[in-house]
mmCIF file of C-alpha atoms in Angstrom:
data_model
loop_
_atom_site.group_PDB
_atom_site.id
_atom_site.type_symbol
_atom_site.label_atom_id
_atom_site.label_comp_id
_atom_site.label_asym_id
_atom_site.label_seq_id
_atom_site.Cartn_x
_atom_site.Cartn_y
_atom_site.Cartn_z
ATOM 1 C CA GLN A 1 0.265 -0.401 0.227
ATOM 2 C CA ASN A 2 2.843 2.529 0.762
ATOM 3 C CA PRO A 3 6.092 1.378 -0.024
ATOM 4 C CA ASN A 4 8.021 4.075 2.517
ATOM 5 C CA VAL A 5 6.640 2.815 5.707
ATOM 6 C CA PRO A 6 7.442 -0.963 6.828
ATOM 7 C CA VAL A 7 3.954 -3.482 7.572
ATOM 8 C CA TYR A 8 3.294 -4.719 10.723
ATOM 9 C CA ARG A 9 1.530 -7.602 11.282
ATOM 10 C CA GLY A 10 -2.319 -7.434 11.910
ATOM 11 C CA GLU A 11 -2.558 -3.683 11.156
ATOM 12 C CA ILE A 12 -3.351 -2.257 8.108
ATOM 13 C CA GLN A 13 -0.245 -0.384 7.048
ATOM 14 C CA ALA A 14 -1.222 3.402 7.068
ATOM 15 C CA ARG A 15 -4.751 5.357 5.929
ATOM 16 C CA ASN A 16 -5.104 5.874 2.272
ATOM 17 C CA LEU A 17 -4.741 9.161 0.631
ATOM 18 C CA GLY A 18 -7.593 11.357 0.718
ATOM 19 C CA MET A 19 -9.092 9.272 4.136
ATOM 20 C CA ALA A 20 -9.446 11.467 7.065
ATOM 21 C CA VAL A 21 -9.982 8.677 9.556
ATOM 22 C CA GLU A 22 -9.644 8.472 13.048
ATOM 23 C CA SER A 23 -10.938 6.158 15.817
ATOM 24 C CA TRP A 24 -13.299 8.219 17.950
ATOM 25 C CA ASN A 25 -14.339 6.883 21.512
ATOM 26 C CA GLU A 26 -18.130 7.234 22.784
ATOM 27 C CA LYS A 27 -17.923 10.859 23.986
ATOM 28 C CA GLY A 28 -16.987 11.495 20.154
ATOM 29 C CA GLN A 29 -13.240 12.173 20.530
ATOM 30 C CA PRO A 30 -10.289 10.862 18.822
ATOM 31 C CA VAL A 31 -8.029 7.895 20.354
ATOM 32 C CA GLU A 32 -5.118 5.869 19.969
ATOM 33 C CA GLY A 33 -4.028 2.814 21.543
ATOM 34 C CA GLU A 34 -7.802 1.797 22.659
ATOM 35 C CA SER A 35 -10.360 0.751 20.688
ATOM 36 C CA GLY A 36 -13.023 3.125 19.008
ATOM 37 C CA GLU A 37 -15.263 3.905 16.280
ATOM 38 C CA LEU A 38 -13.977 4.271 12.959
ATOM 39 C CA VAL A 39 -15.166 7.545 11.354
ATOM 40 C CA CYS A 40 -13.956 9.499 8.384
ATOM 41 C CA THR A 41 -14.290 13.392 9.499
ATOM 42 C CA ARG A 42 -13.986 14.537 5.823
ATOM 43 C CA PRO A 43 -15.627 13.661 2.576
ATOM 44 C CA PHE A 44 -13.443 11.010 0.642
ATOM 45 C CA PRO A 45 -12.976 10.065 -3.163
ATOM 46 C CA SER A 46 -15.171 6.704 -2.881
ATOM 47 C CA MET A 47 -17.644 8.240 -1.019
ATOM 48 C CA PRO A 48 -21.477 7.390 -1.465
ATOM 49 C CA THR A 49 -23.691 10.508 -1.876
ATOM 50 C CA CYS A 50 -26.947 8.966 -1.901
ATOM 51 C CA PHE A 51 -28.868 5.409 -1.620
ATOM 52 C CA TRP A 52 -31.258 4.456 -4.170
ATOM 53 C CA ASN A 53 -34.925 4.862 -3.188
ATOM 54 C CA ASP A 54 -34.028 6.841 -1.139
ATOM 55 C CA ALA A 55 -35.830 10.395 -1.521
ATOM 56 C CA ASP A 56 -35.401 12.291 1.435
ATOM 57 C CA GLY A 57 -31.804 10.860 2.492
ATOM 58 C CA SER A 58 -32.890 9.469 5.864
ATOM 59 C CA LYS A 59 -31.823 5.809 5.145
ATOM 60 C CA TYR A 60 -28.562 7.507 4.250
ATOM 61 C CA ASN A 61 -27.771 9.801 7.284
ATOM 62 C CA ARG A 62 -29.711 7.295 9.365
ATOM 63 C CA ALA A 63 -27.038 4.210 8.049
ATOM 64 C CA TYR A 64 -23.781 6.698 8.055
ATOM 65 C CA PHE A 65 -24.548 9.645 9.962
ATOM 66 C CA ASN A 66 -26.781 8.981 12.715
ATOM 67 C CA ARG A 67 -23.893 8.065 15.488
ATOM 68 C CA PHE A 68 -22.069 11.174 15.179
ATOM 69 C CA PRO A 69 -24.323 14.112 13.490
ATOM 70 C CA GLY A 70 -21.783 15.552 10.470
ATOM 71 C CA VAL A 71 -19.204 13.026 10.573
ATOM 72 C CA TRP A 72 -18.845 9.423 8.622
ATOM 73 C CA HIS A 73 -19.693 6.600 11.119
ATOM 74 C CA HIS A 74 -18.774 3.429 9.193
ATOM 75 C CA GLY A 75 -19.992 0.787 11.963
ATOM 76 C CA ASP A 76 -16.486 -0.954 12.617
ATOM 77 C CA TYR A 77 -14.378 -0.945 15.387
ATOM 78 C CA CYS A 78 -10.735 -0.324 15.363
ATOM 79 C CA THR A 79 -7.612 0.644 16.958
ATOM 80 C CA ILE A 80 -5.006 3.088 15.928
ATOM 81 C CA ASN A 81 -1.329 2.027 17.245
ATOM 82 C CA PRO A 82 0.267 5.176 18.467
ATOM 83 C CA ARG A 83 3.623 4.309 17.393
ATOM 84 C CA THR A 84 3.104 2.477 13.988
ATOM 85 C CA GLY A 85 0.432 4.870 12.527
ATOM 86 C CA GLY A 86 -1.232 1.145 11.285
ATOM 87 C CA ILE A 87 -5.047 0.410 12.245
ATOM 88 C CA VAL A 88 -5.918 -2.852 13.640
ATOM 89 C CA MET A 89 -9.953 -3.656 12.451
ATOM 90 C CA GLN A 90 -12.165 -5.528 15.311
ATOM 91 C CA GLY A 91 -15.298 -6.248 13.481
ATOM 92 C CA ARG A 92 -18.543 -4.637 13.442
ATOM 93 C CA SER A 93 -19.366 -2.159 16.251
ATOM 94 C CA ASP A 94 -23.430 -2.953 16.382
ATOM 95 C CA GLY A 95 -22.074 -6.734 15.943
ATOM 96 C CA THR A 96 -18.889 -6.848 17.861
ATOM 97 C CA LEU A 97 -19.558 -8.995 21.360
ATOM 98 C CA ASN A 98 -18.527 -6.687 24.390
ATOM 99 C CA PRO A 99 -19.358 -8.889 27.963
ATOM 100 C CA ASN A 100 -17.737 -6.713 30.482
ATOM 101 C CA GLY A 101 -16.057 -4.331 28.229
ATOM 102 C CA VAL A 102 -13.836 -6.981 26.873
ATOM 103 C CA ARG A 103 -14.613 -6.861 22.727
ATOM 104 C CA PHE A 104 -14.158 -9.946 20.962
ATOM 105 C CA GLY A 105 -15.879 -11.131 17.429
ATOM 106 C CA SER A 106 -18.366 -14.202 16.606
ATOM 107 C CA SER A 107 -15.984 -15.716 14.378
ATOM 108 C CA ASP A 108 -13.523 -16.344 16.789
ATOM 109 C CA ILE A 109 -16.505 -18.691 19.056
ATOM 110 C CA TYR A 110 -17.715 -20.290 15.495
ATOM 111 C CA ASN A 111 -13.989 -20.922 14.540
ATOM 112 C CA ILE A 112 -14.349 -23.547 17.875
ATOM 113 C CA VAL A 113 -17.726 -24.440 18.034
ATOM 114 C CA GLU A 114 -18.504 -25.111 14.130
ATOM 115 C CA ALA A 115 -15.356 -28.162 14.724
ATOM 116 C CA PHE A 116 -17.719 -29.952 17.031
ATOM 117 C CA PRO A 117 -19.186 -33.189 14.847
ATOM 118 C CA GLU A 118 -22.363 -32.600 17.206
ATOM 119 C CA VAL A 119 -23.207 -29.305 16.065
ATOM 120 C CA ASP A 120 -24.500 -28.027 12.598
ATOM 121 C CA ASP A 121 -24.668 -24.345 12.758
ATOM 122 C CA SER A 122 -23.995 -21.580 15.142
ATOM 123 C CA LEU A 123 -24.817 -17.653 16.141
ATOM 124 C CA CYS A 124 -23.035 -16.176 18.692
ATOM 125 C CA VAL A 125 -24.689 -12.784 19.602
ATOM 126 C CA GLY A 126 -24.772 -10.456 22.479
ATOM 127 C CA GLN A 127 -28.140 -9.667 24.983
ATOM 128 C CA LEU A 128 -27.913 -6.488 26.619
ATOM 129 C CA ILE A 129 -28.997 -6.285 29.982
ATOM 130 C CA ASP A 130 -29.060 -2.861 31.266
ATOM 131 C CA SER A 131 -25.688 -1.163 30.638
ATOM 132 C CA ASP A 132 -24.258 -4.223 29.972
ATOM 133 C CA GLU A 133 -24.354 -7.601 27.766
ATOM 134 C CA ARG A 134 -24.208 -10.983 27.656
ATOM 135 C CA VAL A 135 -23.129 -13.726 25.503
ATOM 136 C CA ILE A 136 -25.622 -16.126 24.373
ATOM 137 C CA LEU A 137 -24.329 -19.251 22.153
ATOM 138 C CA PHE A 138 -27.263 -20.576 19.626
ATOM 139 C CA LEU A 139 -26.932 -24.275 18.496
ATOM 140 C CA LYS A 140 -28.255 -26.120 15.766
ATOM 141 C CA MET A 141 -27.516 -29.595 16.168
ATOM 142 C CA ALA A 142 -26.681 -32.183 13.542
ATOM 143 C CA SER A 143 -28.651 -34.899 12.862
ATOM 144 C CA SER A 144 -28.687 -37.528 15.053
ATOM 145 C CA HIS A 145 -26.851 -35.782 17.553
ATOM 146 C CA SER A 146 -28.226 -34.570 20.624
ATOM 147 C CA PHE A 147 -28.334 -31.046 23.015
ATOM 148 C CA SER A 148 -26.865 -32.182 26.427
ATOM 149 C CA PRO A 149 -25.442 -30.324 29.465
ATOM 150 C CA GLU A 150 -22.491 -32.559 28.756
ATOM 151 C CA LEU A 151 -21.498 -31.125 25.526
ATOM 152 C CA CYS A 152 -22.114 -27.353 26.548
ATOM 153 C CA GLY A 153 -19.413 -28.310 29.147
ATOM 154 C CA ARG A 154 -17.071 -29.324 26.658
ATOM 155 C CA VAL A 155 -17.999 -26.121 24.535
ATOM 156 C CA LYS A 156 -17.276 -24.008 27.254
ATOM 157 C CA THR A 157 -13.948 -25.551 28.343
ATOM 158 C CA THR A 158 -12.490 -25.564 24.696
ATOM 159 C CA ILE A 159 -13.699 -21.943 24.284
ATOM 160 C CA ARG A 160 -11.430 -21.346 28.015
ATOM 161 C CA SER A 161 -8.477 -23.344 26.835
ATOM 162 C CA GLN A 162 -8.590 -21.779 22.909
ATOM 163 C CA LEU A 163 -9.371 -18.144 23.955
ATOM 164 C CA SER A 164 -9.950 -17.396 27.299
ATOM 165 C CA ALA A 165 -12.464 -17.308 30.802
ATOM 166 C CA ARG A 166 -13.901 -13.910 29.393
ATOM 167 C CA HIS A 167 -15.114 -15.610 26.208
ATOM 168 C CA ILE A 168 -17.218 -18.608 28.030
ATOM 169 C CA PRO A 169 -21.064 -17.900 26.768
ATOM 170 C CA SER A 170 -23.312 -17.091 29.660
ATOM 171 C CA VAL A 171 -26.176 -19.354 28.351
ATOM 172 C CA ILE A 172 -26.012 -21.398 25.384
ATOM 173 C CA VAL A 173 -29.107 -22.301 24.080
ATOM 174 C CA GLU A 174 -30.734 -25.372 21.262
ATOM 175 C CA ILE A 175 -32.055 -23.404 18.727
ATOM 176 C CA LYS A 176 -33.436 -25.393 15.374
ATOM 177 C CA ASP A 177 -32.543 -22.981 12.858
ATOM 178 C CA ILE A 178 -29.864 -20.478 12.119
ATOM 179 C CA PRO A 179 -30.979 -17.044 10.196
ATOM 180 C CA TYR A 180 -29.127 -16.501 7.500
ATOM 181 C CA THR A 181 -29.267 -13.158 4.837
ATOM 182 C CA VAL A 182 -29.843 -14.349 0.514
ATOM 183 C CA SER A 183 -26.563 -13.471 0.531
ATOM 184 C CA GLY A 184 -25.271 -15.863 2.871
ATOM 185 C CA LYS A 185 -24.391 -14.053 6.005
ATOM 186 C CA LYS A 186 -25.562 -14.533 9.543
ATOM 187 C CA VAL A 187 -28.067 -12.369 11.035
ATOM 188 C CA GLU A 188 -26.430 -11.715 13.969
ATOM 189 C CA VAL A 189 -27.717 -8.154 14.878
ATOM 190 C CA ALA A 190 -31.897 -8.882 14.457
ATOM 191 C CA VAL A 191 -31.611 -11.337 16.254
ATOM 192 C CA LYS A 192 -29.480 -9.502 19.410
ATOM 193 C CA LYS A 193 -32.106 -7.250 19.131
ATOM 194 C CA ILE A 194 -35.080 -9.463 19.420
ATOM 195 C CA ILE A 195 -33.478 -11.134 22.441
ATOM 196 C CA SER A 196 -32.889 -7.641 24.027
ATOM 197 C CA GLY A 197 -36.630 -6.984 23.408
ATOM 198 C CA MET A 198 -36.380 -4.360 20.786
ATOM 199 C CA ASN A 199 -37.592 -4.403 16.990
ATOM 200 C CA SER A 200 -35.607 -6.127 14.667
ATOM 201 C CA ASN A 201 -36.127 -3.545 12.219
ATOM 202 C CA ILE A 202 -35.135 -6.289 9.328
ATOM 203 C CA GLU A 203 -37.117 -7.221 6.066
ATOM 204 C CA GLU A 204 -38.228 -10.530 5.698
ATOM 205 C CA GLY A 205 -37.268 -10.498 1.586
ATOM 206 C CA ALA A 206 -33.687 -9.441 3.189
ATOM 207 C CA LEU A 207 -33.066 -13.092 4.591
ATOM 208 C CA ARG A 208 -32.855 -16.779 3.074
ATOM 209 C CA ASN A 209 -35.083 -18.239 5.867
ATOM 210 C CA PRO A 210 -37.308 -15.436 7.187
ATOM 211 C CA LYS A 211 -39.428 -18.004 9.326
ATOM 212 C CA SER A 212 -36.339 -18.841 11.664
ATOM 213 C CA LEU A 213 -36.222 -15.146 13.630
ATOM 214 C CA GLN A 214 -39.299 -16.306 14.978
ATOM 215 C CA LEU A 215 -37.595 -18.972 17.326
ATOM 216 C CA TYR A 216 -35.696 -16.685 18.835
ATOM 217 C CA HIS A 217 -38.641 -14.606 20.743
ATOM 218 C CA ASP A 218 -39.337 -15.174 24.106
ATOM 219 C CA LEU A 219 -37.087 -17.903 24.678
ATOM 220 C CA PRO A 220 -37.894 -19.029 28.173
ATOM 221 C CA GLU A 221 -33.632 -19.803 28.924
ATOM 222 C CA LEU A 222 -32.876 -15.940 28.073
ATOM 223 C CA GLN A 223 -35.571 -14.568 30.520
ATOM 224 C CA ILE A 224 -33.825 -12.037 33.142
ATOM 225 C CA SER A 225 -35.452 -12.792 36.890
ATOM 226 C CA GLN A 226 -35.804 -9.496 38.681
#
């Protein structure tokens, strides 16, 4: 990308030309050396100017300018290395798991869980509880295999050994289907909203299996005792 500066493993080497990229904290202040929201403070060459069928621009503004008014908010967490100037990308800010302030991506969990022969598919999302969230792992069982406390124990033990105790899901739930978009992506954000008591705001036409979302409503395993 830039032959004049060194490359560091795991980092985007440098900001592109014409990209006023910064990492902002929750207060809208630029930070380095810690995780923050990826923003671009000035217009950039490849910046879209509108969405189709969005005459008043409301969808466009809600997608990119709602978080920090007047500033492009990309919806990803990143950390800017103050020593190298490189950028470490940390996943979608609306889908990244953040229990007790520890951020990690759902793919970390999928890489472990879906290696179990008993598991056909899985979905890992956060459930918002007051000002915090807990990690919920949904397992779709492979044919001829049954969900059991013993399996849950092995999953938790493996996550602890390969990642850390902080990555262990608070609750593991059996589910009959995992929702996917028509382009083949797991639908994490909508499920997170549903199990957190919010409107999912997703169009059924965007889903390959829209009826699967109904499975995530009012699950007794996820009810919070008062």
